[in-house]
Amino acid sequence: MDPRELHPVVARLFARGRGRSTRVAIEQEYVVAAADGSVPPIARVRRATEGAPAAPYVSFEPGGQLELSLPPALDPVRDLRLLTAGLRRRLGGITLRPIPVDPREDVPLQLTSPRYVAMQRHFDRIGPAGRVMMRRTASTQFCLDWWPGRAGLEQWRVLNLVGPSLAARFNRSSRLAVWQAVDPARTAFDDRLLYGDDPVAAYTAFAAGATAFVDGPAAHLSTLFPPVRPRGTYLEVRYLDAQEPHMVEQIVGTLRKLMYDDVLRRDVLRGTPCTEGMWRDERRTVRHRSATRLAG
């Protein structure tokens, strides 16, 4: 896609907020299973959630994974626990599991809009990882307020730089390896988003290098899956596996400090090098930990 079309749209994604608020929002994805272990239809799960306090925040991923996208809060983990508990009571025999990779191999594509069909067709040209990513993976994502000025540029950089170490620390599965195999041109698991001093230019170059399979620059940008996604007034951390609540609390504490503590953030930036192979090194760490767990 032409960078000249993409640049103004990308610039809006990097607009950033006007103040220095310190909120956190959580987007929790769950693998869903019926009482007999099968994948329940999205329509059935949606009906079961009707009337629940969490219902306004419920959406679904292509394989039927349930996503609970909560609004920003000063205590987001408490909200996540309460609303998830309410959903589980409503769902009865349908279970919500915060696991990063669904072990079932026969998960169908349940969302069949033109966008998702085109996405699957594109990924199929590359390999099998795209279908696994779309239908069988789940993550815990975090949205954090994005500040203006120098601090905001630091926030963008630090979340990208610490991604490999945080992903390895909280790794629970092969999910990240799946994502990295989907389409490297649209996932940016390297240092390309940190090239130069202009993040808008770097992100525009990244977007222009990805194959377009939908119409229009805004729609094309929505098909990119970078480790950290710019969202105008906030940043979305996307590289972590789906987590249990006690781990979510740890991660929130870590991200708050990185994003909102000026002294700590700058110390981390000074001590964390940017290297092309930083995500490859993370993959090696994950493979080593997985082999250690299996051997134990």
Backbone as CSV, one residue per row, in Angstrom:
resi,resn,N_x,N_y,N_z,CA_x,CA_y,CA_z,C_x,C_y,C_z
1,MET,0.845,-1.192,0.000,0.000,0.000,0.000,0.882,1.244,0.000
2,ASP,0.425,2.307,-0.669,1.202,3.521,-0.834,1.437,4.201,0.522
3,PRO,2.717,4.431,0.895,2.994,5.114,2.167,2.334,6.480,2.269
4,ARG,2.133,7.160,1.138,1.516,8.494,1.180,0.058,8.421,1.628
5,GLU,-0.620,7.323,1.328,-1.981,7.131,1.822,-1.984,6.756,3.297
6,LEU,-0.992,5.975,3.678,-0.960,5.452,5.039,-0.525,6.499,6.062
7,HIS,0.394,7.377,5.696,1.029,8.256,6.674,0.040,9.080,7.493
8,PRO,-0.928,9.786,6.888,-1.839,10.585,7.726,-2.697,9.746,8.661
9,VAL,-3.035,8.529,8.237,-3.838,7.652,9.103,-2.984,7.143,10.261
10,VAL,-1.735,6.778,9.970,-0.815,6.359,11.025,-0.576,7.516,11.998
11,ALA,-0.430,8.712,11.484,-0.186,9.868,12.356,-1.292,10.020,13.392
12,ARG,-2.525,9.728,13.008,-3.637,9.809,13.969,-3.500,8.743,15.049
13,LEU,-2.955,7.592,14.685,-2.741,6.537,15.678,-1.678,6.928,16.698
14,PHE,-0.816,7.861,16.323,0.259,8.316,17.204,-0.036,9.702,17.802
15,ALA,-1.306,10.116,17.824,-1.650,11.462,18.289,-1.309,11.657,19.760
16,ARG,-1.556,10.649,20.586,-1.300,10.653,22.033,-2.251,11.569,22.799
17,GLY,-2.327,11.330,24.107,-3.246,12.089,24.938,-2.699,13.468,25.285
18,ARG,-3.514,14.234,26.012,-3.118,15.598,26.376,-2.602,15.693,27.805
19,GLY,-2.904,14.717,28.620,-2.498,14.778,30.018,-1.646,13.592,30.400
20,ARG,-1.485,13.393,31.712,-0.634,12.309,32.231,-1.456,11.406,33.157
21,SER,-2.596,10.961,32.677,-3.399,10.027,33.463,-2.691,8.672,33.511
22,THR,-3.050,7.847,34.494,-2.302,6.612,34.753,-3.227,5.396,34.837
23,ARG,-4.194,5.350,33.940,-5.149,4.253,33.971,-4.598,3.018,33.253
24,VAL,-5.239,1.888,33.546,-4.934,0.621,32.867,-6.261,-0.043,32.518
25,ALA,-6.347,-0.559,31.310,-7.496,-1.368,30.900,-6.989,-2.745,30.490
26,ILE,-7.800,-3.750,30.743,-7.418,-5.137,30.438,-8.361,-5.704,29.389
27,GLU,-7.770,-6.391,28.421,-8.541,-7.151,27.436,-8.161,-8.622,27.616
28,GLN,-9.065,-9.381,28.202,-8.790,-10.772,28.533,-9.502,-11.706,27.556
29,GLU,-8.754,-12.566,26.897,-9.334,-13.561,25.998,-9.390,-14.913,26.692
30,TYR,-10.482,-15.629,26.445,-10.695,-16.949,27.038,-11.000,-17.972,25.941
31,VAL,-10.418,-19.147,26.074,-10.839,-20.291,25.266,-12.143,-20.813,25.856
32,VAL,-13.120,-21.082,24.999,-14.466,-21.455,25.444,-14.730,-22.915,25.104
33,ALA,-15.315,-23.645,26.055,-15.635,-25.055,25.832,-17.004,-25.383,26.406
34,ALA,-17.780,-26.183,25.671,-19.058,-26.690,26.167,-18.792,-27.811,27.164
35,ALA,-19.852,-28.276,27.825,-19.701,-29.306,28.854,-19.081,-30.582,28.301
36,ASP,-19.336,-30.895,27.023,-18.769,-32.105,26.434,-17.392,-31.877,25.818
37,GLY,-16.825,-30.685,26.012,-15.502,-30.381,25.499,-15.478,-29.785,24.104
38,SER,-16.622,-29.719,23.444,-16.674,-29.193,22.085,-16.632,-27.668,22.081
39,VAL,-16.474,-27.095,20.895,-16.473,-25.641,20.735,-17.918,-25.175,20.567
40,PRO,-18.465,-24.412,21.496,-19.863,-23.981,21.366,-19.997,-22.869,20.328
41,PRO,-21.102,-22.797,19.634,-21.328,-21.692,18.695,-21.326,-20.351,19.422
42,ILE,-20.798,-19.335,18.764,-20.756,-18.003,19.350,-22.157,-17.538,19.739
43,ALA,-23.163,-17.814,18.902,-24.524,-17.363,19.194,-25.023,-17.923,20.528
44,ARG,-24.671,-19.169,20.804,-25.085,-19.781,22.080,-24.413,-19.087,23.256
45,VAL,-23.123,-18.801,23.130,-22.407,-18.136,24.217,-22.931,-16.722,24.406
46,ARG,-23.191,-16.039,23.312,-23.699,-14.676,23.403,-25.049,-14.643,24.129
47,ARG,-25.931,-15.575,23.785,-27.240,-15.623,24.469,-27.074,-15.857,25.958
48,ALA,-26.122,-16.718,26.307,-25.927,-17.042,27.719,-25.384,-15.857,28.514
49,THR,-24.699,-14.928,27.844,-24.130,-13.783,28.562,-25.086,-12.604,28.657
50,GLU,-26.215,-12.679,27.984,-27.149,-11.555,27.986,-27.609,-11.229,29.410
51,GLY,-27.588,-9.959,29.739,-28.012,-9.525,31.054,-26.921,-9.504,32.096
52,ALA,-25.777,-10.088,31.796,-24.669,-10.064,32.746,-24.046,-8.674,32.780
53,PRO,-23.513,-8.231,33.942,-22.842,-6.921,33.988,-21.708,-6.797,32.973
54,ALA,-21.096,-7.934,32.616,-19.978,-7.915,31.667,-20.430,-7.868,30.217
55,ALA,-21.730,-8.069,29.955,-22.214,-8.223,28.583,-21.784,-7.087,27.652
56,PRO,-21.792,-5.813,28.090,-21.387,-4.738,27.166,-19.928,-4.825,26.721
57,TYR,-19.136,-5.604,27.442,-17.698,-5.665,27.163,-17.283,-6.961,26.466
58,VAL,-18.253,-7.791,26.109,-17.975,-9.099,25.517,-17.928,-9.002,23.992
59,SER,-16.901,-9.593,23.406,-16.824,-9.773,21.955,-16.174,-11.136,21.707
60,PHE,-15.982,-11.459,20.431,-15.484,-12.789,20.114,-14.386,-12.728,19.057
61,GLU,-13.481,-13.680,19.152,-12.423,-13.866,18.167,-12.884,-14.896,17.132
62,PRO,-12.142,-15.037,16.024,-12.649,-15.867,14.910,-12.964,-17.318,15.245
63,GLY,-12.257,-17.913,16.208,-12.532,-19.298,16.559,-13.542,-19.455,17.681
64,GLY,-14.146,-18.358,18.107,-15.109,-18.410,19.198,-14.521,-18.048,20.547
65,GLN,-13.232,-17.685,20.605,-12.667,-17.241,21.871,-13.432,-16.004,22.338
66,LEU,-13.752,-15.974,23.628,-14.465,-14.835,24.188,-13.453,-13.805,24.661
67,GLU,-13.671,-12.552,24.283,-12.816,-11.458,24.748,-13.617,-10.524,25.638
68,LEU,-13.055,-10.248,26.798,-13.657,-9.322,27.750,-12.807,-8.053,27.749
69,SER,-13.292,-7.005,27.067,-12.545,-5.754,26.906,-13.080,-4.728,27.899
70,LEU,-12.377,-4.569,28.999,-12.872,-3.736,30.089,-12.433,-2.288,29.934
71,PRO,-13.223,-1.349,30.429,-12.834,0.060,30.359,-11.684,0.350,31.314
72,PRO,-10.991,1.479,31.122,-9.879,1.815,32.023,-10.362,1.943,33.462
73,ALA,-9.494,1.560,34.388,-9.847,1.609,35.802,-8.583,1.732,36.633
74,LEU,-8.729,2.240,37.857,-7.592,2.297,38.771,-7.309,0.932,39.378
75,ASP,-8.318,0.060,39.427,-8.126,-1.310,39.921,-8.691,-2.279,38.882
76,PRO,-8.031,-2.428,37.738,-8.590,-3.242,36.655,-8.638,-4.730,36.976
77,VAL,-7.744,-5.209,37.833,-7.730,-6.641,38.144,-8.964,-7.016,38.956
78,ARG,-9.371,-6.155,39.884,-10.599,-6.418,40.641,-11.791,-6.507,39.694
79,ASP,-11.877,-5.555,38.755,-12.985,-5.567,37.794,-12.970,-6.837,36.959
80,LEU,-11.780,-7.260,36.538,-11.661,-8.480,35.736,-12.163,-9.689,36.521
81,ARG,-11.774,-9.798,37.781,-12.211,-10.934,38.601,-13.727,-10.946,38.769
82,LEU,-14.292,-9.796,39.123,-15.722,-9.732,39.400,-16.552,-10.024,38.153
83,LEU,-16.188,-9.417,37.040,-16.980,-9.594,35.827,-16.813,-10.987,35.240
84,THR,-15.621,-11.546,35.355,-15.425,-12.920,34.882,-16.240,-13.891,35.727
85,ALA,-16.251,-13.692,37.043,-17.043,-14.560,37.917,-18.520,-14.488,37.552
86,GLY,-19.015,-13.279,37.267,-20.404,-13.144,36.866,-20.699,-13.835,35.553
87,LEU,-19.793,-13.752,34.604,-19.980,-14.448,33.331,-20.039,-15.959,33.537
88,ARG,-19.151,-16.466,34.354,-19.115,-17.915,34.566,-20.410,-18.418,35.195
89,ARG,-20.994,-17.635,36.080,-22.278,-18.044,36.659,-23.357,-18.090,35.587
90,ARG,-23.334,-17.135,34.673,-24.322,-17.099,33.597,-24.140,-18.250,32.610
91,LEU,-22.887,-18.632,32.370,-22.598,-19.609,31.327,-22.882,-21.042,31.747
92,GLY,-22.976,-21.293,33.019,-23.315,-22.641,33.478,-22.282,-23.664,33.039
93,GLY,-22.678,-24.594,32.177,-21.782,-25.664,31.745,-20.742,-25.248,30.734
94,ILE,-20.813,-24.035,30.243,-19.791,-23.533,29.314,-18.656,-22.940,30.130
95,THR,-17.433,-23.371,29.856,-16.286,-22.926,30.639,-15.473,-21.882,29.891
96,LEU,-14.885,-20.967,30.662,-13.944,-19.970,30.155,-12.572,-20.308,30.721
97,ARG,-11.610,-20.537,29.831,-10.278,-20.937,30.281,-9.243,-19.932,29.779
98,PRO,-8.472,-19.311,30.681,-7.430,-18.377,30.252,-6.164,-19.122,29.838
99,ILE,-6.261,-19.887,28.763,-5.107,-20.639,28.270,-4.665,-20.048,26.931
100,PRO,-3.356,-20.007,26.675,-2.859,-19.316,25.490,-3.107,-20.040,24.172
101,VAL,-3.127,-21.378,24.187,-3.347,-22.137,22.961,-4.368,-23.231,23.239
102,ASP,-5.446,-23.218,22.492,-6.488,-24.237,22.611,-5.922,-25.568,22.115
103,PRO,-5.939,-26.626,22.934,-5.391,-27.915,22.484,-6.242,-28.608,21.426
104,ARG,-7.487,-28.208,21.271,-8.349,-28.822,20.269,-7.907,-28.387,18.868
105,GLU,-7.766,-29.326,17.967,-7.273,-29.019,16.628,-8.387,-28.819,15.610
106,ASP,-9.636,-29.058,16.005,-10.744,-28.989,15.057,-11.616,-27.751,15.267
107,VAL,-11.018,-26.652,15.740,-11.778,-25.430,15.997,-12.144,-24.779,14.657
108,PRO,-13.429,-24.556,14.395,-13.829,-23.967,13.112,-13.669,-22.445,13.116
109,LEU,-13.678,-21.874,11.921,-13.738,-20.425,11.776,-15.193,-20.006,11.954
110,GLN,-15.477,-19.321,13.054,-16.867,-18.951,13.348,-17.232,-17.555,12.854
111,LEU,-16.272,-16.668,12.783,-16.533,-15.328,12.245,-16.133,-15.336,10.777
112,THR,-17.113,-15.209,9.899,-16.858,-15.396,8.469,-17.155,-14.123,7.672
113,SER,-16.882,-12.971,8.271,-17.000,-11.716,7.529,-15.960,-11.705,6.416
114,PRO,-16.154,-10.875,5.391,-15.152,-10.809,4.317,-13.737,-10.541,4.826
115,ARG,-13.626,-9.733,5.886,-12.297,-9.420,6.431,-11.605,-10.674,6.947
116,TYR,-12.321,-11.479,7.733,-11.690,-12.670,8.299,-11.450,-13.746,7.241
117,VAL,-12.332,-13.874,6.287,-12.126,-14.844,5.213,-10.899,-14.458,4.393
118,ALA,-10.774,-13.154,4.095,-9.606,-12.687,3.349,-8.326,-12.879,4.160
119,MET,-8.409,-12.641,5.461,-7.244,-12.817,6.327,-6.799,-14.275,6.340
120,GLN,-7.733,-15.187,6.500,-7.381,-16.604,6.508,-6.785,-17.026,5.163
121,ARG,-7.365,-16.547,4.072,-6.849,-16.890,2.745,-5.408,-16.407,2.594
122,HIS,-5.140,-15.202,3.078,-3.782,-14.657,3.004,-2.814,-15.503,3.831
123,PHE,-3.194,-15.799,5.079,-2.310,-16.574,5.941,-2.075,-17.984,5.403
124,ASP,-3.078,-18.569,4.776,-2.934,-19.915,4.227,-1.845,-19.975,3.159
125,ARG,-1.589,-18.876,2.479,-0.539,-18.851,1.468,0.852,-18.943,2.101
126,ILE,0.932,-18.620,3.385,2.226,-18.612,4.081,2.466,-19.919,4.817
127,GLY,1.427,-20.455,5.465,1.582,-21.687,6.218,0.414,-21.910,7.159
128,PRO,0.511,-22.928,8.016,-0.615,-23.278,8.890,-0.766,-22.400,10.127
129,ALA,0.228,-21.590,10.447,0.191,-20.829,11.704,-0.963,-19.846,11.747
130,GLY,-1.367,-19.303,10.594,-2.440,-18.320,10.591,-3.743,-18.865,11.120
131,ARG,-4.082,-20.086,10.730,-5.328,-20.685,11.224,-5.253,-20.944,12.727
132,VAL,-4.089,-21.375,13.204,-3.936,-21.593,14.639,-4.089,-20.270,15.384
133,MET,-3.435,-19.226,14.882,-3.515,-17.915,15.531,-4.949,-17.425,15.607
134,MET,-5.661,-17.477,14.484,-7.006,-16.919,14.442,-7.992,-17.706,15.290
135,ARG,-7.873,-19.015,15.276,-8.919,-19.864,15.867,-8.593,-20.389,17.258
136,ARG,-7.290,-20.461,17.608,-6.947,-21.257,18.790,-6.048,-20.543,19.795
137,THR,-5.721,-19.277,19.588,-4.861,-18.607,20.557,-5.644,-17.580,21.367
138,ALA,-5.128,-17.299,22.557,-5.745,-16.323,23.457,-4.640,-15.585,24.206
139,SER,-4.878,-14.315,24.466,-3.877,-13.493,25.143,-4.547,-12.629,26.207
140,THR,-3.706,-12.049,27.042,-4.147,-10.991,27.940,-3.458,-9.719,27.480
141,GLN,-4.238,-8.737,27.065,-3.700,-7.496,26.526,-3.957,-6.355,27.508
142,PHE,-3.075,-5.366,27.452,-3.143,-4.255,28.402,-3.107,-2.936,27.644
143,CYS,-4.005,-2.039,28.010,-4.084,-0.723,27.389,-3.703,0.329,28.426
144,LEU,-2.742,1.178,28.065,-2.183,2.140,29.014,-2.182,3.539,28.416
145,ASP,-2.450,4.530,29.258,-2.528,5.914,28.802,-1.198,6.352,28.193
146,TRP,-1.314,7.082,27.075,-0.156,7.491,26.296,0.009,8.989,26.434
147,TRP,1.144,9.416,26.946,1.362,10.811,27.302,1.923,11.620,26.125
148,PRO,1.743,12.941,26.160,2.334,13.799,25.131,3.829,14.018,25.375
149,GLY,4.469,14.656,24.408,5.853,15.082,24.589,6.851,13.950,24.637
150,ARG,7.993,14.263,25.244,9.102,13.311,25.321,8.696,12.032,26.037
151,ALA,7.917,12.183,27.109,7.523,11.000,27.881,6.767,9.992,27.027
152,GLY,5.893,10.482,26.130,5.132,9.586,25.275,6.011,8.816,24.314
153,LEU,7.035,9.478,23.771,7.982,8.771,22.898,8.725,7.694,23.678
154,GLU,9.066,7.999,24.930,9.730,7.011,25.782,8.799,5.830,26.071
155,GLN,7.531,6.113,26.310,6.574,5.039,26.592,6.482,4.064,25.422
156,TRP,6.369,4.602,24.220,6.309,3.757,23.028,7.565,2.896,22.919
157,ARG,8.689,3.507,23.137,9.951,2.785,22.966,10.142,1.723,24.059
158,VAL,9.836,2.069,25.301,10.102,1.120,26.383,9.204,-0.107,26.288
159,LEU,7.927,0.068,25.901,7.050,-1.098,25.791,7.520,-2.052,24.693
160,ASN,8.063,-1.499,23.616,8.612,-2.347,22.564,9.910,-3.028,22.999
161,LEU,10.774,-2.278,23.672,12.074,-2.835,24.053,11.968,-3.937,25.096
162,VAL,11.045,-3.794,26.067,10.950,-4.811,27.119,10.083,-5.991,26.693
163,GLY,9.464,-5.914,25.510,8.579,-6.985,25.060,9.188,-8.373,25.126
164,PRO,10.380,-8.581,24.560,10.953,-9.940,24.598,11.155,-10.484,26.010
165,SER,11.652,-9.641,26.927,11.905,-10.141,28.284,10.603,-10.386,29.035
166,LEU,9.601,-9.493,28.880,8.327,-9.723,29.558,7.604,-10.941,28.981
167,ALA,7.645,-11.099,27.661,6.989,-12.248,27.048,7.618,-13.550,27.524
168,ALA,8.940,-13.566,27.649,9.616,-14.771,28.138,9.299,-15.025,29.611
169,ARG,9.261,-13.950,30.397,8.997,-14.093,31.843,7.617,-14.669,32.102
170,PHE,6.620,-14.255,31.321,5.241,-14.676,31.564,4.756,-15.691,30.516
171,ASN,5.705,-16.335,29.846,5.343,-17.323,28.837,4.703,-18.559,29.456
172,ARG,3.648,-19.062,28.797,2.961,-20.264,29.264,2.751,-21.283,28.151
173,SER,3.248,-21.007,26.924,2.844,-21.853,25.805,3.703,-21.569,24.586
174,SER,3.273,-22.141,23.455,3.905,-21.895,22.158,3.202,-20.777,21.394
175,ARG,2.309,-20.053,22.044,1.497,-19.055,21.341,2.334,-18.032,20.587
176,LEU,3.358,-17.490,21.238,4.118,-16.432,20.596,4.864,-16.948,19.363
177,ALA,5.336,-18.178,19.413,5.986,-18.755,18.237,5.000,-18.870,17.083
178,VAL,3.744,-19.193,17.396,2.706,-19.236,16.363,2.538,-17.862,15.729
179,TRP,2.411,-16.844,16.562,2.212,-15.486,16.045,3.390,-15.038,15.186
180,GLN,4.600,-15.412,15.590,5.770,-14.991,14.831,5.866,-15.699,13.485
181,ALA,5.192,-16.833,13.349,5.231,-17.577,12.090,4.096,-17.192,11.147
182,VAL,3.151,-16.393,11.612,1.955,-16.093,10.823,2.303,-15.328,9.547
183,ASP,2.936,-14.183,9.701,3.312,-13.324,8.575,4.251,-12.266,9.122
184,PRO,5.567,-12.491,9.067,6.517,-11.547,9.667,6.372,-10.125,9.143
185,ALA,5.857,-9.951,7.928,5.711,-8.611,7.373,4.655,-7.791,8.096
186,ARG,3.714,-8.459,8.801,2.654,-7.700,9.481,2.662,-7.892,10.995
187,THR,3.686,-8.593,11.522,3.760,-8.744,12.979,4.930,-7.995,13.599
188,ALA,5.998,-7.726,12.846,7.091,-6.844,13.305,7.743,-7.321,14.597
189,PHE,8.024,-8.618,14.697,8.760,-9.109,15.860,10.261,-8.986,15.585
190,ASP,10.707,-7.745,15.501,12.115,-7.389,15.362,12.219,-5.941,15.825
191,ASP,13.217,-5.225,15.329,13.383,-3.856,15.812,12.878,-2.802,14.823
192,ARG,12.120,-3.209,13.802,11.766,-2.255,12.737,10.907,-1.080,13.221
193,LEU,10.096,-1.291,14.264,9.249,-0.204,14.753,10.039,0.845,15.523
194,LEU,11.307,0.564,15.796,12.134,1.484,16.567,13.205,2.150,15.706
195,TYR,13.137,1.967,14.381,14.101,2.613,13.491,13.979,4.132,13.576
196,GLY,15.118,4.823,13.663,15.127,6.275,13.570,14.460,6.960,14.755
197,ASP,14.228,8.256,14.591,13.659,9.067,15.667,12.188,9.407,15.442
198,ASP,11.616,8.932,14.350,10.229,9.265,14.017,9.393,7.991,13.997
199,PRO,8.655,7.713,15.078,7.890,6.467,15.118,6.775,6.415,14.078
200,VAL,6.244,7.558,13.671,5.209,7.561,12.635,5.793,7.075,11.315
201,ALA,6.975,7.556,10.973,7.628,7.115,9.736,7.950,5.624,9.795
202,ALA,8.447,5.154,10.948,8.786,3.740,11.074,7.542,2.868,10.948
203,TYR,6.452,3.288,11.589,5.224,2.479,11.527,4.617,2.526,10.132
204,THR,4.717,3.667,9.463,4.212,3.761,8.095,4.979,2.828,7.175
205,ALA,6.291,2.770,7.333,7.098,1.860,6.516,6.729,0.402,6.793
206,PHE,6.513,0.076,8.038,6.073,-1.267,8.413,4.748,-1.604,7.740
207,ALA,3.783,-0.704,7.816,2.464,-0.950,7.233,2.537,-1.071,5.716
208,ALA,3.370,-0.238,5.091,3.487,-0.276,3.635,4.113,-1.575,3.151
209,GLY,4.886,-2.220,4.000,5.538,-3.459,3.603,4.686,-4.700,3.748
210,ALA,3.519,-4.577,4.347,2.625,-5.728,4.537,1.643,-5.821,3.376
211,THR,1.402,-7.045,2.912,0.454,-7.262,1.822,-0.931,-6.775,2.226
212,ALA,-1.569,-6.000,1.346,-2.924,-5.511,1.612,-3.943,-6.481,1.039
213,PHE,-4.879,-6.939,1.872,-5.942,-7.822,1.390,-7.329,-7.278,1.735
214,VAL,-7.375,-6.036,2.236,-8.636,-5.315,2.442,-8.476,-3.930,1.826
215,ASP,-9.578,-3.234,1.616,-9.547,-1.934,0.948,-9.407,-0.799,1.950
216,GLY,-8.559,0.173,1.613,-8.451,1.388,2.392,-7.354,1.323,3.443
217,PRO,-6.696,2.454,3.723,-5.585,2.447,4.682,-6.001,2.097,6.107
218,ALA,-7.147,2.596,6.572,-7.565,2.299,7.950,-7.845,0.817,8.124
219,ALA,-8.524,0.216,7.152,-8.803,-1.216,7.231,-7.510,-2.019,7.164
220,HIS,-6.583,-1.598,6.304,-5.292,-2.293,6.209,-4.549,-2.249,7.538
221,LEU,-4.533,-1.100,8.187,-3.832,-0.981,9.470,-4.432,-1.901,10.523
222,SER,-5.728,-2.176,10.421,-6.378,-3.063,11.397,-5.961,-4.518,11.212
223,THR,-5.322,-4.845,10.109,-4.876,-6.226,9.874,-3.417,-6.433,10.258
224,LEU,-2.804,-5.438,10.887,-1.430,-5.557,11.369,-1.455,-5.990,12.835
225,PHE,-0.483,-6.807,13.228,-0.481,-7.357,14.586,0.883,-7.167,15.241
226,PRO,1.288,-5.910,15.473,2.593,-5.662,16.099,2.563,-5.992,17.586
227,PRO,3.721,-6.148,18.201,3.764,-6.427,19.644,3.087,-5.346,20.483
228,VAL,3.241,-4.088,20.060,2.576,-2.962,20.724,1.815,-2.206,19.646
229,ARG,0.524,-1.974,19.878,-0.297,-1.317,18.866,-0.618,0.111,19.308
230,PRO,-0.320,1.103,18.453,-0.700,2.488,18.775,-2.191,2.690,18.567
231,ARG,-2.852,3.316,19.552,-4.302,3.479,19.481,-4.742,4.919,19.721
232,GLY,-3.924,5.869,19.295,-4.305,7.277,19.420,-3.957,7.852,20.772
233,THR,-4.766,7.600,21.777,-4.518,8.134,23.126,-3.999,7.077,24.094
234,TYR,-3.852,5.853,23.631,-3.320,4.809,24.507,-2.528,3.798,23.691
235,LEU,-1.737,2.998,24.400,-0.940,1.936,23.796,-1.466,0.586,24.255
236,GLU,-1.498,-0.356,23.337,-2.029,-1.684,23.610,-0.895,-2.702,23.550
237,VAL,-0.618,-3.342,24.673,0.420,-4.373,24.767,-0.192,-5.710,24.382
238,ARG,0.371,-6.357,23.345,-0.277,-7.515,22.743,0.580,-8.786,22.788
239,TYR,1.739,-8.749,23.413,2.676,-9.863,23.261,2.618,-10.895,24.376
240,LEU,1.685,-10.778,25.302,1.654,-11.691,26.442,0.598,-12.777,26.270
241,ASP,0.937,-13.983,26.713,-0.022,-15.091,26.727,-1.214,-14.764,27.618
242,ALA,-2.316,-15.471,27.403,-3.438,-15.398,28.336,-2.949,-15.831,29.725
243,GLN,-3.347,-15.072,30.750,-2.811,-15.257,32.096,-3.912,-15.528,33.115
244,GLU,-3.544,-16.234,34.171,-4.413,-16.375,35.335,-4.436,-15.048,36.104
245,PRO,-5.513,-14.793,36.886,-5.667,-13.484,37.535,-4.488,-13.053,38.395
246,HIS,-3.879,-13.969,39.147,-2.780,-13.547,40.022,-1.581,-13.056,39.213
247,MET,-1.390,-13.611,38.013,-0.311,-13.136,37.159,-0.684,-11.812,36.485
248,VAL,-1.956,-11.654,36.162,-2.408,-10.378,35.598,-2.071,-9.239,36.562
249,GLU,-2.269,-9.470,37.842,-1.982,-8.438,38.835,-0.500,-8.069,38.831
250,GLN,0.371,-9.067,38.718,1.812,-8.797,38.656,2.158,-7.969,37.423
251,ILE,1.569,-8.337,36.291,1.881,-7.655,35.036,1.403,-6.212,35.080
252,VAL,0.216,-5.985,35.616,-0.293,-4.614,35.728,0.678,-3.759,36.534
253,GLY,1.170,-4.302,37.640,2.120,-3.551,38.458,3.391,-3.214,37.693
254,THR,3.895,-4.180,36.928,5.112,-3.960,36.138,4.891,-2.909,35.063
255,LEU,3.790,-3.019,34.337,3.524,-2.073,33.247,3.252,-0.665,33.774
256,ARG,2.583,-0.558,34.909,2.355,0.763,35.500,3.686,1.477,35.754
257,LYS,4.636,0.751,36.330,5.924,1.368,36.644,6.662,1.770,35.375
258,LEU,6.671,0.897,34.392,7.376,1.203,33.146,6.776,2.415,32.443
259,MET,5.455,2.507,32.450,4.783,3.564,31.716,4.720,4.890,32.474
260,TYR,4.539,4.837,33.796,4.154,6.038,34.526,5.203,6.541,35.518
261,ASP,6.311,5.831,35.657,7.397,6.277,36.533,8.529,6.793,35.637
262,ASP,8.684,8.118,35.571,9.658,8.711,34.656,11.078,8.219,34.923
263,VAL,11.465,8.146,36.181,12.837,7.763,36.523,13.099,6.314,36.127
264,LEU,12.178,5.418,36.510,12.369,4.001,36.183,12.373,3.797,34.673
265,ARG,11.437,4.434,33.978,11.340,4.249,32.528,12.649,4.636,31.845
266,ARG,13.223,5.737,32.255,14.456,6.194,31.627,15.637,5.310,31.993
267,ASP,15.628,4.778,33.203,16.677,3.818,33.571,16.596,2.570,32.705
268,VAL,15.371,2.076,32.491,15.188,0.879,31.665,15.617,1.158,30.229
269,LEU,15.266,2.320,29.699,15.646,2.666,28.330,17.159,2.715,28.176
270,ARG,17.838,3.263,29.176,19.306,3.332,29.092,19.936,1.950,29.143
271,GLY,19.285,1.025,29.849,19.899,-0.280,30.053,19.408,-1.381,29.137
272,THR,18.516,-1.056,28.191,17.947,-2.080,27.315,18.313,-1.779,25.867
273,PRO,19.229,-2.547,25.288,19.636,-2.271,23.906,18.556,-2.684,22.906
274,CYS,18.573,-2.009,21.774,17.672,-2.360,20.672,18.466,-3.152,19.648
275,THR,18.103,-4.408,19.443,18.827,-5.268,18.504,17.846,-5.964,17.579
276,GLU,18.289,-6.221,16.367,17.419,-6.866,15.387,16.957,-8.235,15.863
277,GLY,17.797,-8.934,16.606,17.462,-10.295,17.022,16.809,-10.395,18.376
278,MET,16.276,-9.283,18.910,15.779,-9.336,20.293,14.624,-10.317,20.454
279,TRP,13.735,-10.421,19.473,12.638,-11.378,19.578,13.098,-12.788,19.268
280,ARG,14.143,-12.973,18.455,14.694,-14.318,18.242,15.292,-14.846,19.529
281,ASP,15.975,-13.973,20.275,16.536,-14.382,21.565,15.428,-14.800,22.519
282,GLU,14.309,-14.075,22.484,13.166,-14.444,23.331,12.660,-15.818,22.970
283,ARG,12.615,-16.136,21.664,12.130,-17.456,21.238,13.015,-18.559,21.798
284,ARG,14.323,-18.313,21.797,15.239,-19.311,22.348,14.970,-19.515,23.833
285,THR,14.735,-18.417,24.551,14.440,-18.521,25.984,13.167,-19.318,26.221
286,VAL,12.124,-19.046,25.432,10.861,-19.758,25.579,11.049,-21.239,25.297
287,ARG,11.785,-21.576,24.218,12.007,-22.994,23.895,12.762,-23.686,25.018
288,HIS,13.762,-22.987,25.592,14.530,-23.580,26.683,13.643,-23.842,27.890
289,ARG,12.803,-22.867,28.229,11.924,-23.046,29.396,10.933,-24.161,29.175
290,SER,10.400,-24.252,27.947,9.452,-25.312,27.643,10.121,-26.679,27.760
291,ALA,11.356,-26.783,27.244,12.065,-28.070,27.322,12.367,-28.420,28.775
292,THR,12.704,-27.401,29.595,12.977,-27.653,31.001,11.734,-28.157,31.726
293,ARG,10.581,-27.560,31.444,9.351,-27.998,32.068,9.024,-29.445,31.688
294,LEU,9.219,-29.753,30.409,8.907,-31.108,29.963,9.856,-32.111,30.591
295,ALA,11.146,-31.732,30.691,12.130,-32.646,31.256,11.875,-32.873,32.731
296,GLY,11.318,-31.848,33.405,11.069,-31.957,34.846,9.852,-32.776,35.129
